[in-house]
Coordinates of C-alpha atoms and ligand atoms in Angstrom, one line a residue:
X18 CA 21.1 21.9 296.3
X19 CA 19.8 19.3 293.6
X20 CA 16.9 18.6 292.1
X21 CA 16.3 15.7 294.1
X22 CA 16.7 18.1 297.0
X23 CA 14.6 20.4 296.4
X24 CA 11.7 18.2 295.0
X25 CA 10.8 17.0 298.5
X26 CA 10.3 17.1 301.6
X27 CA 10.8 21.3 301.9
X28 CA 8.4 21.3 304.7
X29 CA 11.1 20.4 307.5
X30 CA 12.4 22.7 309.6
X31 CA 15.9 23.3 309.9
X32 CA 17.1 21.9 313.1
X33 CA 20.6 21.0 314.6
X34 CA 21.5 17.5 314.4
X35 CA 22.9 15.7 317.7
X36 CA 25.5 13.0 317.6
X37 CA 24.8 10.6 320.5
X38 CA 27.1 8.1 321.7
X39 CA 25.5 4.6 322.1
X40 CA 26.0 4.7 325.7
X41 CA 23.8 5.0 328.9
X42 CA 24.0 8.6 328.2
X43 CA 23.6 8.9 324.5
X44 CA 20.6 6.3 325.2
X45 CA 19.3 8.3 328.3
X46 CA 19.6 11.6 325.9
X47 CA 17.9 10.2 322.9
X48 CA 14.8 8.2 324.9
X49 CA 14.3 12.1 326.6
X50 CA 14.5 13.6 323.2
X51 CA 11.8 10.9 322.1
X52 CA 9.5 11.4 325.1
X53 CA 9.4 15.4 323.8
X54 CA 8.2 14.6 320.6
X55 CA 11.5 14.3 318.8
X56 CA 12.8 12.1 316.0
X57 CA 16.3 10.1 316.3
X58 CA 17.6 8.2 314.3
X59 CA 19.2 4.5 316.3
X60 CA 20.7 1.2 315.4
X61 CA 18.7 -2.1 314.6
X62 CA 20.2 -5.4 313.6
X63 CA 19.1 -4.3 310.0
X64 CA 19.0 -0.9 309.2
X65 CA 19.0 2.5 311.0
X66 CA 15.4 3.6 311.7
X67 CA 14.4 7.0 312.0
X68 CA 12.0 6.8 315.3
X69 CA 9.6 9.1 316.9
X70 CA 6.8 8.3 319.6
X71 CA 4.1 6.3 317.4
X72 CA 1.2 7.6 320.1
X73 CA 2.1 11.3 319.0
X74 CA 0.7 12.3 315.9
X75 CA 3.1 15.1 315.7
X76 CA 6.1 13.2 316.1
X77 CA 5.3 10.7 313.9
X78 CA 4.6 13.8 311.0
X79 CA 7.7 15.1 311.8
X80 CA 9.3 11.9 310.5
X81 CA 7.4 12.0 307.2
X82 CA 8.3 15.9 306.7
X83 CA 12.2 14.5 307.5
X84 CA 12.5 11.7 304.9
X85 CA 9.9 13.5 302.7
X86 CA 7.6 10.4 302.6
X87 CA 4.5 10.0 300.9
X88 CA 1.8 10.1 303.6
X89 CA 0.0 6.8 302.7
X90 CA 3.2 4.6 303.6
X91 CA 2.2 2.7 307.2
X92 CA 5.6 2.7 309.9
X93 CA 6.7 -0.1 312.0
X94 CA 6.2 0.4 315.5
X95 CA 9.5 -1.1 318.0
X96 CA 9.1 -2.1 321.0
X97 CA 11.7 -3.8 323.2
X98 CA 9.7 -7.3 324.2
X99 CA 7.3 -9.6 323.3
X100 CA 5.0 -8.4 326.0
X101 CA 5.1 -4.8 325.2
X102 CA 4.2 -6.1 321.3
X103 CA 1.0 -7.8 322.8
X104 CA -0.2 -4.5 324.1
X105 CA -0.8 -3.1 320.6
X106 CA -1.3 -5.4 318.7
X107 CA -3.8 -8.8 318.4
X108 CA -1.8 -12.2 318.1
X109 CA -3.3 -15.4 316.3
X110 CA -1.7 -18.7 316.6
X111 CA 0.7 -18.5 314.0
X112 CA 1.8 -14.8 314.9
X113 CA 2.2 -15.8 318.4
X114 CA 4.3 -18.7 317.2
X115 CA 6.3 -16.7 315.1
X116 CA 7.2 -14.0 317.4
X117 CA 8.0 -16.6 320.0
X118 CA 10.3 -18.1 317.2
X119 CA 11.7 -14.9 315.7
X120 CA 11.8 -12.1 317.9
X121 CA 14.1 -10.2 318.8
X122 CA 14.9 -10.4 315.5
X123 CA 14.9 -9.2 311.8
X124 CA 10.7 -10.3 311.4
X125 CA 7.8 -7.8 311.2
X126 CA 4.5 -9.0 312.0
X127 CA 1.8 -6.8 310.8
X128 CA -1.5 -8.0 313.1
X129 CA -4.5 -6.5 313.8
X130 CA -4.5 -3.6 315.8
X131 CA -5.3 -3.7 319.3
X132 CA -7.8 -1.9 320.5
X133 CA -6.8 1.1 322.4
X134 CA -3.4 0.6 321.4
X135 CA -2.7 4.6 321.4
X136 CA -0.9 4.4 318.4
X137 CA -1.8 6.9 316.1
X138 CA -3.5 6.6 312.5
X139 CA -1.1 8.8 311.2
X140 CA 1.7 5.8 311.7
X141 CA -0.9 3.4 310.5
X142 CA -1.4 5.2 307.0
X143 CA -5.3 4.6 308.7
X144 CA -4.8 0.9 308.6
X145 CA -6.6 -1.6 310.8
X146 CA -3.2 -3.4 311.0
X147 CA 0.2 -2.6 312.8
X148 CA 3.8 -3.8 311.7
X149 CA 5.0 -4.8 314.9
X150 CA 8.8 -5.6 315.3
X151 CA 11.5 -6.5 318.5
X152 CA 14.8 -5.5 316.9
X153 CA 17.9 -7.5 318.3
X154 CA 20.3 -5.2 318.4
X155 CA 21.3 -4.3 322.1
X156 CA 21.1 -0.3 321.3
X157 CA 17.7 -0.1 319.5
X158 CA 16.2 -2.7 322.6
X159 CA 18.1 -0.3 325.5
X160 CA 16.2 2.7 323.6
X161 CA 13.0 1.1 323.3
X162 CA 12.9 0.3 327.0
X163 CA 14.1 3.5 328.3
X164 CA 11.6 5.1 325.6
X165 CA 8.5 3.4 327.4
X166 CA 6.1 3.7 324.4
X167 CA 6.0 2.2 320.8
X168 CA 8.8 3.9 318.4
X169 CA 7.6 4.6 315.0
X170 CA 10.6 3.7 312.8
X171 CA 10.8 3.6 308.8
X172 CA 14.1 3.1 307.5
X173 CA 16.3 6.3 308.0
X174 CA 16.8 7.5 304.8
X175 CA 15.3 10.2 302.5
X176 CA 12.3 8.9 300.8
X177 CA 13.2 6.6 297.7
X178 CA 16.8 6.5 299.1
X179 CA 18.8 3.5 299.7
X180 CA 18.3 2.3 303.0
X181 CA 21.5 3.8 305.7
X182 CA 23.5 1.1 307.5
X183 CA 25.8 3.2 309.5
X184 CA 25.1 6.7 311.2
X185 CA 27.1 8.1 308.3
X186 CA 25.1 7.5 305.8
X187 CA 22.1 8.7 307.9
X188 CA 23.5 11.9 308.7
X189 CA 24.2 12.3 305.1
X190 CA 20.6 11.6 304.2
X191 CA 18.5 13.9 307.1
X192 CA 21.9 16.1 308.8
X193 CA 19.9 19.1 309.8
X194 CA 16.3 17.4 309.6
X195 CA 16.3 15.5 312.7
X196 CA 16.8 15.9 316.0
X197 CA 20.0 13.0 316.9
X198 CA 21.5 9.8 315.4
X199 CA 22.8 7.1 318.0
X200 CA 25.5 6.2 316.3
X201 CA 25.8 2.6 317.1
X202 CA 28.5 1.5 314.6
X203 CA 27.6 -0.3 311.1
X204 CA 24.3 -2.7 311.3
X205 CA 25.1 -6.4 311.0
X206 CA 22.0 -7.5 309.3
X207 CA 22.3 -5.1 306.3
X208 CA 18.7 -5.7 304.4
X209 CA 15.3 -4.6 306.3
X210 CA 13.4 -7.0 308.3
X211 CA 11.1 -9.9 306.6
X212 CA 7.4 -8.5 306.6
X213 CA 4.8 -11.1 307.7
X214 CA 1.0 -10.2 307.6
X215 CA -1.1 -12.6 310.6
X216 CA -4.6 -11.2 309.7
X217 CA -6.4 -14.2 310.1
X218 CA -5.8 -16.9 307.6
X219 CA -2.8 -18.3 306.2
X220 CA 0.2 -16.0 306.8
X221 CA 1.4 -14.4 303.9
X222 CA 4.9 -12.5 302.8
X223 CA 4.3 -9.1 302.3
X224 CA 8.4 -8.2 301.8
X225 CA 11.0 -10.7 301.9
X226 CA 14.1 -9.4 304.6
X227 CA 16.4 -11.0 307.2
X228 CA 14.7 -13.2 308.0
X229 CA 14.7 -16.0 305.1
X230 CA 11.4 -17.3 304.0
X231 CA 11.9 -21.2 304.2
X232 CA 13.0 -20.2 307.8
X233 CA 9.6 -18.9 308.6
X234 CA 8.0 -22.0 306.7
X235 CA 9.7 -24.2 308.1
X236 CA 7.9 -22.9 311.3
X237 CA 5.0 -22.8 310.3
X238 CA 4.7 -26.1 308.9
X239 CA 3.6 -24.8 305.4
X240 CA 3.8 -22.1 302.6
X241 CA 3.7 -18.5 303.2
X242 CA 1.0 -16.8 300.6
X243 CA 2.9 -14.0 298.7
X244 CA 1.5 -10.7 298.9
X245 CA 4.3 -8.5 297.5
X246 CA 3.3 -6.0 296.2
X247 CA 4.8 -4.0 292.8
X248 CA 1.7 -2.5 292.2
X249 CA 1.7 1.4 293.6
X250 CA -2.3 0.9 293.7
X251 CA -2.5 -2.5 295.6
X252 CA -2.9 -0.6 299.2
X253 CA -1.3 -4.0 301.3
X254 CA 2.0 -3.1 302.0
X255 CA 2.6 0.5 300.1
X256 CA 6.0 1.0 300.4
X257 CA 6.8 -2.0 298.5
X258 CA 6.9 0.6 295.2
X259 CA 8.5 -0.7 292.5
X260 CA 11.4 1.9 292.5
X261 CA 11.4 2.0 296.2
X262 CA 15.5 1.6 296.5
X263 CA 17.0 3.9 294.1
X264 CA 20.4 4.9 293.6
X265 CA 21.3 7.9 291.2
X266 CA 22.8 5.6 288.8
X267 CA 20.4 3.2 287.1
X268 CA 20.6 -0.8 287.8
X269 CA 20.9 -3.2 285.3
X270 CA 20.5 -6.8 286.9
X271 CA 22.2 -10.4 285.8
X272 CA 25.2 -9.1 284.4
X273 CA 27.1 -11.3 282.9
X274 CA 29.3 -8.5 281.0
X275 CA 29.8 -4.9 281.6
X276 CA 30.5 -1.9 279.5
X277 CA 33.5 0.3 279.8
X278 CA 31.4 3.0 281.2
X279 CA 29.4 1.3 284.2
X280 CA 30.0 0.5 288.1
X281 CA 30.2 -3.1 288.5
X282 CA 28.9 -4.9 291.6
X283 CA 30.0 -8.4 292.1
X284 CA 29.2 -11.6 294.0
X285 CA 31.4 -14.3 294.7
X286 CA 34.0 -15.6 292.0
X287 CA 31.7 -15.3 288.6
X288 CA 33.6 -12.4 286.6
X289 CA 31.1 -10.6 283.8
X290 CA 32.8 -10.5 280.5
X291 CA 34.1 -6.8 279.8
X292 CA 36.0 -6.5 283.1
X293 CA 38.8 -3.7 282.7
X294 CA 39.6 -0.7 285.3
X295 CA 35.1 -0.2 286.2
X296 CA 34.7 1.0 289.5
X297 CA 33.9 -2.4 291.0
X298 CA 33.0 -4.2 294.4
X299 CA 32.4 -7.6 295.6
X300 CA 29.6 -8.3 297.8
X301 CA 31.1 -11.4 299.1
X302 CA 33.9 -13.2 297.7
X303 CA 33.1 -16.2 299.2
X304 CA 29.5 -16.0 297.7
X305 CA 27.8 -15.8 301.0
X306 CA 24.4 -14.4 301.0
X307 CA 24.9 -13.1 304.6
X308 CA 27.8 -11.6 303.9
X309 CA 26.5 -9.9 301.0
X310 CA 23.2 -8.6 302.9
X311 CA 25.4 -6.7 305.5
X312 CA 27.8 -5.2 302.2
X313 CA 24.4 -4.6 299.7
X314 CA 23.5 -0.9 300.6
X315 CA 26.9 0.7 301.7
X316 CA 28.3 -1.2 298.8
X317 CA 25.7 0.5 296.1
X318 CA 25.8 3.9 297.8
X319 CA 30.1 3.6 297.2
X320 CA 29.8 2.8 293.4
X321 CA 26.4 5.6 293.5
X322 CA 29.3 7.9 294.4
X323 CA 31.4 6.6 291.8
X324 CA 29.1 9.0 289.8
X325 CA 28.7 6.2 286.5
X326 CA 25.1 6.3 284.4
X327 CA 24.7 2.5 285.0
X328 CA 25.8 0.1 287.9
X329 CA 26.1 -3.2 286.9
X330 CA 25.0 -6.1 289.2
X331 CA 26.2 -10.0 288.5
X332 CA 24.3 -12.7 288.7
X333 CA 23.0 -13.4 292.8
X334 CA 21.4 -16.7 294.1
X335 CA 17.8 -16.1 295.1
X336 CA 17.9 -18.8 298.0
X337 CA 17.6 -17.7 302.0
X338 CA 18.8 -14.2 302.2
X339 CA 19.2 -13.7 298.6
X340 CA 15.7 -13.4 298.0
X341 CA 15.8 -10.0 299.7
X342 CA 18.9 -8.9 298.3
X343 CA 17.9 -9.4 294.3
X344 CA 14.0 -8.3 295.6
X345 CA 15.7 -4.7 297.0
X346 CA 18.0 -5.0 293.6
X347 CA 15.0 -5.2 291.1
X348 CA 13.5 -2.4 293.0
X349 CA 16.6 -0.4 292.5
X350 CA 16.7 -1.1 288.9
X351 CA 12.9 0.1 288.4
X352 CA 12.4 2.4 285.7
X353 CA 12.0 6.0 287.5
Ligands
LIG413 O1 14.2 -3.6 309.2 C1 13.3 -2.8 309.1 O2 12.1 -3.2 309.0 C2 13.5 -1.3 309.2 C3 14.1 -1.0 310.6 C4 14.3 0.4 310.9 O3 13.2 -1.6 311.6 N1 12.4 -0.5 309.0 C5 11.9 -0.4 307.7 O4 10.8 0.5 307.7 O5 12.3 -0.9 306.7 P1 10.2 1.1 306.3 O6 9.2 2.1 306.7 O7 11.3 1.5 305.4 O8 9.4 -0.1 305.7 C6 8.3 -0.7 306.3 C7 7.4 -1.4 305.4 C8 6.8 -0.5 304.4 O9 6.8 -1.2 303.1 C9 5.3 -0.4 304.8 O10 4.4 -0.2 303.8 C10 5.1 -1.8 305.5 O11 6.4 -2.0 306.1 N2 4.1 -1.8 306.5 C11 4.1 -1.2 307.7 N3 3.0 -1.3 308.4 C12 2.2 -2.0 307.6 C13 0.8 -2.5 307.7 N4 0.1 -2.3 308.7 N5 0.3 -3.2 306.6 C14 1.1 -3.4 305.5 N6 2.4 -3.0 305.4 C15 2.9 -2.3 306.4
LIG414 MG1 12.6 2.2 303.8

């Protein structure tokens, strides 16, 4: 065991880990498992989340004990409809609008929280709000529905980890801390969902994801505040640390040449100067953003394992989807 091992999250009791086929089964299997008070890891269109029931306190602890998570980080509840996400939470115009537009989809809406919702503080951090979210992804939605109640879901990784996008990499993270992982193939989206705060006023951004920004502008009919936070004392949206994503290797951002010693991540044709035998990979050769958001997290825990000091990243375009992308990239790159 490492140092990174042993430095958090001790307090979870060894457990066997169950593989469950994404099948009526697997789905009956890990909705039962859920109903007990369990945590499994499923599919979503972005990432793999690491769910529990978000009504059971005990559950939902047993998630932070899993990915070692500091307690003050809020969770995103799931739930499989629009109607089931107006149960728990309190809608204004433009949240309404926005889930009507969005959802299912990659867009979390964090809304007041309704009264008598059920869900615990413990998922909240002891916020007023909930992140509320309808995945669309046909796995996580057959779960959800089975499940009956709000799923508590933060990415599934180990805290500070990169975030997994196939059951490989979640087994790899939490084999042995959690109960199952639906393994639903490799997620399509690739970055987390686009977090959206409606509490009364104009909407802002609180962390920019699948879905783009103008998208949810053009919507509206107007600008998005920006509440992002890099501060780790501005309480709004907590996990938004500044070294939130972090690979082993450091990150060094906007390379436009590379040393003989570094990883180099690439996107589209643009070579850095420098270029011999690195380990190297291309998020998209064809410079697609999209394509690139699918490829970002499997692609830095591959050169991560390359086991260089330094990944080096090329220049990305910040437009639609690339504003998450180099926002998870800089996070990555945080000093640590
Ligand atoms: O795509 C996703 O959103 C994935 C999948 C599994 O759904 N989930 C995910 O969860 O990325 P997590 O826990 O890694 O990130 C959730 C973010 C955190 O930064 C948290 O602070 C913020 O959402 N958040 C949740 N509830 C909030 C609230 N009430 N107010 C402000 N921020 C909140
Ligand atoms: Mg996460």
């Amino acid at each position: 065991m490492d140092a990174a091992d042993t430095g958090m999250g001790d307090d979870a009791p060894r457990r066997t880990t169950r593989r469950l086929a994404a099948d009526a089964a697997g789905i009956a299997a890990a909705a039962d498992l859920l109903a007990a008070g369990g945590t499994v890891a499923f599919p979503t269109e972005t990432v793999y989340g690491l769910g529990a029931d978000a009504t059971n306190a005990g559950a939902v602890a047993a998630i932070y004990a899993a990915k070692g998570r500091p307690g003050f980080n809020p969770l995103i509840a799931h739930v499989p409809d629009i109607d089931a996400a107006l149960r728990y939470g309190v809608f204004d115009a433009a949240a309404l609008r926005l889930a009507r537009r969005f959802w299912p989809g990659p867009l979390t809406l964090v809304v007041p929280r309704a009264p008598g919702s059920g869900v615990c503080d413990l998922a909240t951090a002891g916020l007023d709000s909930l992140g509320l979210r309808v995945p669309d992804h046909s796995v996580a939605r057959a779960l959800l529905a089975a499940a009956g109640r709000p799923v508590a879901a933060p990415s599934a990784n180990r805290s500070g980890r990169v975030s997994p996008t196939e059951a490989a990499h979640v087994l790899g993270d939490l084999d042995g801390r959690i109960d199952a992982v639906v393994d639903g193939g490799a997620t399509p989206v690739g970055v987390e969902s686009t977090i959206v705060a409606c509490l009364g006023g104009q909407p802002a951004l609180l962390r920019p994801g699948g879905v783009p920004r103008e998208a949810i502008e053009a919507e509206l009919g107007g600008p998005l505040a920006t509440a992002m936070q890099d501060a780790p004392d501005a309480p709004l949206a907590p996990g938004m640390l500044a070294s939130h994503y972090a690979p082993r290797a450091g990150v060094r951002l906007d390379a436009t040449s590379v040393a003989p010693d570094e990883a180099v991540l690439l996107f589209g044709s643009f070579r850095p100067g420098g270029m011999t035998g690195q380990p190297q990979l291309n998020l998209s050769e064809s410079g697609s953003v999209v394509e690139a958001a699918a490829n970002l997290f499997g692609m830095l825990r591959r050169l991560d394992g390359a086991g260089t000091a330094s990944i080096a990243v090329a220049p990305i375009p910040t437009t639609g989807l690339g504003e998450a992308i180099v926002d998870r990239l800089r996070r990555a790159a945080a000093p640590r």
